[in-house]
Amino acid sequence: MKNPSQTAMYSEASQASEVAARQYASNAALISDLGQRLRALDPQIIFTCARGSSDHAATYAKYLIETRLRVPVVSQAPSISSIYGAPLLHMKNQPFILISQSGKSPDLLLSAEAARKAGALVIALVNDMDSPLADLAEIVVPLHAGPEKSVAATKSYIATLCALAHLVGEWTRSAETQEAVKMLPRLLNAAWADDWGAGAEMLRDAESMFVLGRGLTLGIAQEAALKFKETSGIHAEAFSMAEVVHGPMALIKSGFPLLIFPPLDKAAAGLEPIVQQFLGRDARIAVAGRQFDGAVSLGLPKEVDSVTAPIAMVQSFYAMVNAISVQRGYDPDRPPLLQKVTETI
């Protein structure tokens, strides 16, 4: 069996702290100017456009922007431009935020072109500054994650979350968020040092499971569910903690595994009765940063706040899912039937 610490996924995820520090220093002036421009623009609506892990980062952005700025955020489906060819209306002077690691997917490029024609302010968060998307966007926010060889995105996803937190902190001029963002490199180091081995032991034999979040952690749950599928062959589905008690609850029987990423703000309301309901069904539960009798508790650094906690959670998660992948006999760097750049239309 391969040593989990020898995978490219592990090596790249371990660089997240360095990436966060480099990104913050390199983008400080750019993000400050962009925050000022967005305040002056005072948008009535904001659009995001992304796929895969990048779209999970957009979920984080939605809750962050809507709770801090009170501006509605709409996820724009790339197929509206690439397949339907429907002209976009009512976008004039509104931010259109595209998120992509490669900046090469044809559907995102067509979406960027359509948004520009509609008069939107096209902003791209992209890792490859030489990509076609970087050329199309009016404003480019570099992720500074560096080359990422593992098919499973890790440091580039964390870099996207860091850039979004940095932007919203400057946009809102929130001293609390700005200070929390400055602390991200140290926080990510601490999160990487947390041992989620108990979670790996509980989940490594799972065949089907739920991953739960809410608010700012919902995008983390979505990302975790994807990583379980692509690196470990586990059928994992992400749900909001508020939604799982409806239809999906019928699937939770004795031994059914759940991984929970609780938010650190008002969205955590109702967590305890939900966990108790799961425990009453004899489910196996792992919870990040919280302790419940009968559940596995996964560590979370003490320095987190509601904005940075989800970023710390996914950093620790990457080490855990990498270990699970190797223990199940998979190669997390080369998932079957997948490739690094997915060029959808």
Short mmCIF file of C-alpha atoms in Angstrom, two decimals:
data_model
loop_
_atom_site.label_atom_id
_atom_site.label_comp_id
_atom_site.label_asym_id
_atom_site.label_seq_id
_atom_site.Cartn_x
_atom_site.Cartn_y
_atom_site.Cartn_z
CA MET A 1 0.00 0.00 0.00
CA LYS A 2 1.28 3.44 -0.94
CA ASN A 3 2.10 5.80 1.93
CA PRO A 4 -0.63 8.50 1.98
CA SER A 5 2.01 11.20 2.50
CA GLN A 6 3.65 10.26 -0.82
CA THR A 7 0.75 11.29 -3.07
CA ALA A 8 0.75 14.49 -5.08
CA MET A 9 -2.64 15.28 -3.56
CA TYR A 10 -1.12 15.24 -0.08
CA SER A 11 1.89 17.30 -1.15
CA GLU A 12 -0.21 19.91 -2.91
CA ALA A 13 -2.80 20.19 -0.14
CA SER A 14 0.03 20.70 2.36
CA GLN A 15 1.07 23.84 0.44
CA ALA A 16 -2.20 25.67 1.14
CA SER A 17 -0.73 27.78 3.93
CA GLU A 18 2.10 28.99 1.67
CA VAL A 19 -0.40 29.67 -1.12
CA ALA A 20 -2.60 31.74 1.21
CA ALA A 21 0.36 33.83 2.36
CA ARG A 22 1.61 34.39 -1.20
CA GLN A 23 -1.86 35.22 -2.47
CA TYR A 24 -2.59 37.71 0.30
CA ALA A 25 0.66 39.59 -0.24
CA SER A 26 0.44 39.56 -4.04
CA ASN A 27 -3.24 40.51 -4.29
CA ALA A 28 -3.53 43.06 -1.46
CA ALA A 29 -3.61 46.17 -3.69
CA LEU A 30 -5.75 44.51 -6.36
CA ILE A 31 -8.36 43.29 -3.86
CA SER A 32 -8.44 46.64 -2.09
CA ASP A 33 -9.09 48.43 -5.40
CA LEU A 34 -11.71 45.88 -6.43
CA GLY A 35 -13.50 46.21 -3.10
CA GLN A 36 -13.59 49.99 -3.56
CA ARG A 37 -14.91 49.63 -7.11
CA LEU A 38 -17.66 47.24 -6.03
CA ARG A 39 -18.72 49.58 -3.22
CA ALA A 40 -19.01 52.41 -5.71
CA LEU A 41 -20.88 50.17 -8.15
CA ASP A 42 -23.38 49.17 -5.44
CA PRO A 43 -24.74 46.19 -7.42
CA GLN A 44 -28.32 45.01 -7.11
CA ILE A 45 -27.45 41.41 -7.98
CA ILE A 46 -24.28 39.35 -8.38
CA PHE A 47 -23.74 36.39 -10.69
CA THR A 48 -21.35 33.47 -10.26
CA CYS A 49 -20.43 30.96 -12.95
CA ALA A 50 -18.34 27.83 -12.36
CA ARG A 51 -18.26 24.05 -12.43
CA GLY A 52 -17.05 21.28 -10.11
CA SER A 53 -14.91 22.33 -7.15
CA SER A 54 -14.99 25.92 -8.38
CA ASP A 55 -18.80 25.88 -8.19
CA HIS A 56 -18.55 24.65 -4.60
CA ALA A 57 -16.40 27.70 -3.88
CA ALA A 58 -19.16 29.78 -5.49
CA THR A 59 -21.60 28.33 -2.94
CA TYR A 60 -19.32 29.65 -0.19
CA ALA A 61 -19.27 33.02 -1.97
CA LYS A 62 -23.06 33.10 -2.16
CA TYR A 63 -23.55 32.75 1.59
CA LEU A 64 -20.64 35.05 2.39
CA ILE A 65 -21.91 37.83 0.13
CA GLU A 66 -25.58 37.47 0.97
CA THR A 67 -25.03 37.44 4.73
CA ARG A 68 -22.46 40.26 4.77
CA LEU A 69 -23.65 42.50 1.92
CA ARG A 70 -27.34 41.60 1.68
CA VAL A 71 -27.05 41.41 -2.11
CA PRO A 72 -28.63 38.39 -3.86
CA VAL A 73 -26.21 36.03 -5.60
CA VAL A 74 -27.33 33.95 -8.58
CA SER A 75 -25.50 30.89 -9.90
CA GLN A 76 -25.51 31.29 -13.68
CA ALA A 77 -25.58 27.93 -15.47
CA PRO A 78 -22.83 27.83 -18.15
CA SER A 79 -25.15 25.94 -20.49
CA ILE A 80 -27.40 29.02 -20.83
CA SER A 81 -24.71 30.48 -23.09
CA SER A 82 -22.91 27.38 -24.38
CA ILE A 83 -25.90 25.15 -25.24
CA TYR A 84 -29.00 27.33 -25.31
CA GLY A 85 -27.29 30.40 -26.72
CA ALA A 86 -29.79 32.55 -24.86
CA PRO A 87 -28.73 36.22 -24.76
CA LEU A 88 -28.26 37.45 -21.22
CA LEU A 89 -30.35 40.42 -20.10
CA HIS A 90 -30.41 42.76 -17.09
CA MET A 91 -26.69 42.36 -16.36
CA LYS A 92 -25.50 45.87 -17.15
CA ASN A 93 -22.90 46.99 -14.58
CA GLN A 94 -23.59 43.95 -12.39
CA PRO A 95 -20.64 41.75 -11.26
CA PHE A 96 -20.31 38.44 -13.09
CA ILE A 97 -17.78 36.33 -11.18
CA LEU A 98 -16.28 33.35 -13.00
CA ILE A 99 -14.22 30.84 -11.03
CA SER A 100 -11.88 28.40 -12.76
CA GLN A 101 -8.57 26.74 -12.02
CA SER A 102 -7.55 26.27 -15.66
CA GLY A 103 -9.52 29.08 -17.31
CA LYS A 104 -9.94 26.91 -20.40
CA SER A 105 -13.40 25.31 -20.26
CA PRO A 106 -15.32 26.33 -23.42
CA ASP A 107 -18.64 26.80 -21.62
CA LEU A 108 -17.14 29.25 -19.13
CA LEU A 109 -15.46 31.18 -21.93
CA LEU A 110 -18.76 31.48 -23.78
CA SER A 111 -20.43 32.61 -20.54
CA ALA A 112 -17.77 35.28 -20.06
CA GLU A 113 -18.27 36.52 -23.62
CA ALA A 114 -22.06 36.63 -23.17
CA ALA A 115 -21.75 38.50 -19.87
CA ARG A 116 -19.45 41.11 -21.43
CA LYS A 117 -21.88 41.62 -24.30
CA ALA A 118 -24.64 42.12 -21.73
CA GLY A 119 -22.59 44.88 -20.07
CA ALA A 120 -21.66 42.98 -16.90
CA LEU A 121 -18.48 43.61 -14.95
CA VAL A 122 -16.68 40.33 -15.68
CA ILE A 123 -14.39 39.23 -12.84
CA ALA A 124 -12.36 36.02 -13.10
CA LEU A 125 -10.79 34.13 -10.21
CA VAL A 126 -8.32 31.93 -12.06
CA ASN A 127 -5.12 30.05 -11.36
CA ASP A 128 -3.67 30.17 -14.88
CA MET A 129 -2.98 33.80 -15.76
CA ASP A 130 -2.13 32.81 -19.35
CA SER A 131 -5.53 31.22 -19.89
CA PRO A 132 -8.23 32.39 -22.33
CA LEU A 133 -10.51 33.27 -19.40
CA ALA A 134 -7.91 35.65 -17.98
CA ASP A 135 -7.80 37.37 -21.37
CA LEU A 136 -11.60 37.71 -21.52
CA ALA A 137 -12.20 39.10 -18.04
CA GLU A 138 -12.14 42.82 -17.28
CA ILE A 139 -10.71 42.12 -13.82
CA VAL A 140 -8.57 39.08 -13.04
CA VAL A 141 -7.91 37.88 -9.48
CA PRO A 142 -4.97 35.43 -9.60
CA LEU A 143 -5.23 32.49 -7.22
CA HIS A 144 -1.43 32.06 -6.97
CA ALA A 145 -1.82 28.35 -6.19
CA GLY A 146 0.97 27.32 -8.53
CA PRO A 147 0.95 24.15 -10.64
CA GLU A 148 -1.44 21.46 -9.46
CA LYS A 149 -0.70 18.02 -10.92
CA SER A 150 -3.10 15.86 -8.94
CA VAL A 151 -6.45 15.50 -10.70
CA ALA A 152 -8.17 16.16 -7.37
CA ALA A 153 -8.08 19.91 -6.76
CA THR A 154 -6.96 20.89 -3.26
CA LYS A 155 -4.75 23.94 -2.87
CA SER A 156 -6.47 25.70 -5.79
CA TYR A 157 -9.86 25.22 -4.11
CA ILE A 158 -8.55 26.58 -0.81
CA ALA A 159 -6.90 29.44 -2.70
CA THR A 160 -10.29 30.32 -4.19
CA LEU A 161 -11.94 30.38 -0.76
CA CYS A 162 -9.13 32.58 0.57
CA ALA A 163 -9.50 35.02 -2.33
CA LEU A 164 -13.26 35.22 -1.82
CA ALA A 165 -12.90 35.86 1.91
CA HIS A 166 -10.24 38.50 1.18
CA LEU A 167 -12.49 40.22 -1.36
CA VAL A 168 -15.56 40.30 0.86
CA GLY A 169 -13.49 41.55 3.78
CA GLU A 170 -12.28 44.50 1.70
CA TRP A 171 -15.66 45.06 0.04
CA THR A 172 -17.46 45.31 3.40
CA ARG A 173 -14.50 46.97 5.15
CA SER A 174 -15.12 44.55 8.02
CA ALA A 175 -12.15 44.79 10.39
CA GLU A 176 -13.05 41.41 11.87
CA THR A 177 -13.03 39.63 8.51
CA GLN A 178 -9.92 41.46 7.36
CA GLU A 179 -8.05 40.34 10.47
CA ALA A 180 -9.29 36.76 10.09
CA VAL A 181 -8.09 36.66 6.48
CA LYS A 182 -4.63 37.85 7.55
CA MET A 183 -4.50 34.89 9.93
CA LEU A 184 -5.34 32.30 7.26
CA PRO A 185 -1.76 31.08 6.63
CA ARG A 186 -1.29 30.32 10.32
CA LEU A 187 -4.77 28.82 10.55
CA LEU A 188 -4.19 26.51 7.59
CA ASN A 189 -0.94 25.30 9.15
CA ALA A 190 -2.80 24.44 12.34
CA ALA A 191 -5.61 22.73 10.41
CA TRP A 192 -3.13 20.61 8.45
CA ALA A 193 -1.58 19.48 11.75
CA ASP A 194 -4.96 18.34 13.13
CA ASP A 195 -5.29 14.56 13.15
CA TRP A 196 -8.53 13.38 11.56
CA GLY A 197 -7.40 9.75 11.71
CA ALA A 198 -10.47 8.75 13.71
CA GLY A 199 -12.62 10.03 10.87
CA ALA A 200 -10.61 8.08 8.32
CA GLU A 201 -11.01 4.91 10.37
CA MET A 202 -14.78 5.44 10.61
CA LEU A 203 -15.33 6.23 6.93
CA ARG A 204 -12.79 4.12 5.02
CA ASP A 205 -15.18 1.19 4.53
CA ALA A 206 -18.19 3.33 3.61
CA GLU A 207 -20.00 2.65 0.36
CA SER A 208 -22.69 5.33 0.67
CA MET A 209 -22.84 8.33 3.00
CA PHE A 210 -24.06 11.89 3.55
CA VAL A 211 -21.93 15.00 4.02
CA LEU A 212 -23.73 17.85 5.74
CA GLY A 213 -23.15 21.58 6.04
CA ARG A 214 -25.19 24.74 6.17
CA GLY A 215 -24.61 28.35 5.21
CA LEU A 216 -20.89 28.97 4.85
CA THR A 217 -20.06 25.27 5.24
CA LEU A 218 -22.49 23.97 2.61
CA GLY A 219 -19.93 24.50 -0.16
CA ILE A 220 -17.40 22.57 1.94
CA ALA A 221 -19.84 19.67 2.24
CA GLN A 222 -20.34 19.73 -1.54
CA GLU A 223 -16.59 19.68 -2.10
CA ALA A 224 -16.08 16.85 0.39
CA ALA A 225 -18.79 14.74 -1.24
CA LEU A 226 -17.14 15.20 -4.63
CA LYS A 227 -13.74 14.21 -3.25
CA PHE A 228 -15.16 11.04 -1.67
CA LYS A 229 -16.56 10.08 -5.07
CA GLU A 230 -13.58 10.89 -7.25
CA THR A 231 -10.72 9.78 -5.00
CA SER A 232 -12.24 6.90 -3.02
CA GLY A 233 -15.20 5.48 -4.93
CA ILE A 234 -17.61 6.33 -2.10
CA HIS A 235 -21.12 7.38 -3.08
CA ALA A 236 -21.31 10.54 -0.99
CA GLU A 237 -24.11 13.09 -1.25
CA ALA A 238 -24.02 16.62 0.18
CA PHE A 239 -27.05 18.13 1.88
CA SER A 240 -27.89 21.16 3.95
CA MET A 241 -28.49 20.23 7.58
CA ALA A 242 -31.90 21.88 7.14
CA GLU A 243 -32.80 19.67 4.16
CA VAL A 244 -31.57 16.27 5.25
CA VAL A 245 -34.33 15.84 7.82
CA HIS A 246 -36.86 15.71 4.99
CA GLY A 247 -36.74 12.93 2.37
CA PRO A 248 -33.07 11.90 2.73
CA MET A 249 -33.63 10.96 6.39
CA ALA A 250 -35.37 7.79 5.17
CA LEU A 251 -31.99 6.39 4.07
CA ILE A 252 -30.37 6.75 7.49
CA LYS A 253 -30.37 3.34 9.12
CA SER A 254 -28.09 1.55 11.57
CA GLY A 255 -24.44 2.05 10.64
CA PHE A 256 -25.10 4.70 7.98
CA PRO A 257 -22.12 7.12 7.96
CA LEU A 258 -22.38 10.92 8.07
CA LEU A 259 -19.72 13.63 8.06
CA ILE A 260 -20.91 16.99 9.39
CA PHE A 261 -19.30 20.41 8.89
CA PRO A 262 -21.16 22.69 11.34
CA PRO A 263 -21.08 26.45 10.66
CA LEU A 264 -19.87 28.77 13.39
CA ASP A 265 -22.67 31.30 13.07
CA LYS A 266 -26.46 31.41 13.37
CA ALA A 267 -26.81 28.61 10.81
CA ALA A 268 -25.68 26.16 13.51
CA ALA A 269 -29.11 26.48 15.13
CA GLY A 270 -30.76 23.10 15.34
CA LEU A 271 -27.54 21.09 14.95
CA GLU A 272 -27.83 19.25 18.27
CA PRO A 273 -31.35 17.85 17.77
CA ILE A 274 -30.42 16.75 14.26
CA VAL A 275 -27.34 14.91 15.54
CA GLN A 276 -29.41 13.31 18.28
CA GLN A 277 -31.94 12.19 15.69
CA PHE A 278 -29.16 10.54 13.69
CA LEU A 279 -27.73 8.90 16.80
CA GLY A 280 -31.21 7.63 17.63
CA ARG A 281 -31.14 5.81 14.31
CA ASP A 282 -27.74 4.31 15.25
CA ALA A 283 -25.92 6.20 12.51
CA ARG A 284 -22.14 6.60 12.57
CA ILE A 285 -21.30 10.29 12.76
CA ALA A 286 -18.14 12.39 12.54
CA VAL A 287 -18.42 16.11 13.36
CA ALA A 288 -15.81 18.82 12.67
CA GLY A 289 -15.08 21.07 15.62
CA ARG A 290 -17.92 19.92 17.88
CA GLN A 291 -18.29 17.15 20.43
CA PHE A 292 -21.34 14.93 20.87
CA ASP A 293 -21.59 11.76 22.94
CA GLY A 294 -21.62 8.85 20.52
CA ALA A 295 -20.05 10.78 17.63
CA VAL A 296 -16.44 11.09 16.44
CA SER A 297 -15.09 14.59 17.04
CA LEU A 298 -12.69 15.99 14.44
CA GLY A 299 -10.30 18.76 15.46
CA LEU A 300 -10.65 22.41 14.47
CA PRO A 301 -8.12 25.14 15.34
CA LYS A 302 -9.26 27.53 18.07
CA GLU A 303 -8.34 30.64 16.07
CA VAL A 304 -11.19 30.25 13.54
CA ASP A 305 -14.17 32.51 13.06
CA SER A 306 -17.32 31.89 11.00
CA VAL A 307 -15.65 33.04 7.74
CA THR A 308 -12.40 31.08 8.06
CA ALA A 309 -13.69 27.95 9.82
CA PRO A 310 -14.92 26.37 6.56
CA ILE A 311 -11.49 26.91 4.99
CA ALA A 312 -9.77 25.24 7.94
CA MET A 313 -12.24 22.35 7.81
CA VAL A 314 -11.59 21.54 4.17
CA GLN A 315 -7.82 21.73 4.73
CA SER A 316 -8.02 19.03 7.42
CA PHE A 317 -10.50 17.07 5.32
CA TYR A 318 -8.11 16.82 2.37
CA ALA A 319 -5.54 14.97 4.48
CA MET A 320 -8.24 12.60 5.72
CA VAL A 321 -9.77 11.79 2.33
CA ASN A 322 -6.31 11.30 0.82
CA ALA A 323 -5.61 8.68 3.50
CA ILE A 324 -8.99 7.02 2.92
CA SER A 325 -8.31 6.84 -0.81
CA VAL A 326 -4.98 5.09 -0.33
CA GLN A 327 -6.37 2.75 2.32
CA ARG A 328 -9.11 1.69 -0.10
CA GLY A 329 -6.54 0.91 -2.79
CA TYR A 330 -7.16 3.98 -4.96
CA ASP A 331 -4.70 6.47 -6.39
CA PRO A 332 -6.07 9.92 -5.48
CA ASP A 333 -3.81 11.56 -8.06
CA ARG A 334 -5.29 9.58 -10.94
CA PRO A 335 -8.99 8.87 -10.37
CA PRO A 336 -10.45 6.51 -12.98
CA LEU A 337 -12.10 8.14 -16.04
CA LEU A 338 -11.15 11.68 -14.95
CA GLN A 339 -8.64 14.24 -16.16
CA LYS A 340 -7.29 17.49 -14.76
CA VAL A 341 -8.94 19.90 -17.18
CA THR A 342 -12.55 19.11 -18.07
CA GLU A 343 -13.53 21.01 -21.20
CA THR A 344 -17.32 20.95 -21.13
CA ILE A 345 -19.58 22.83 -23.52
#
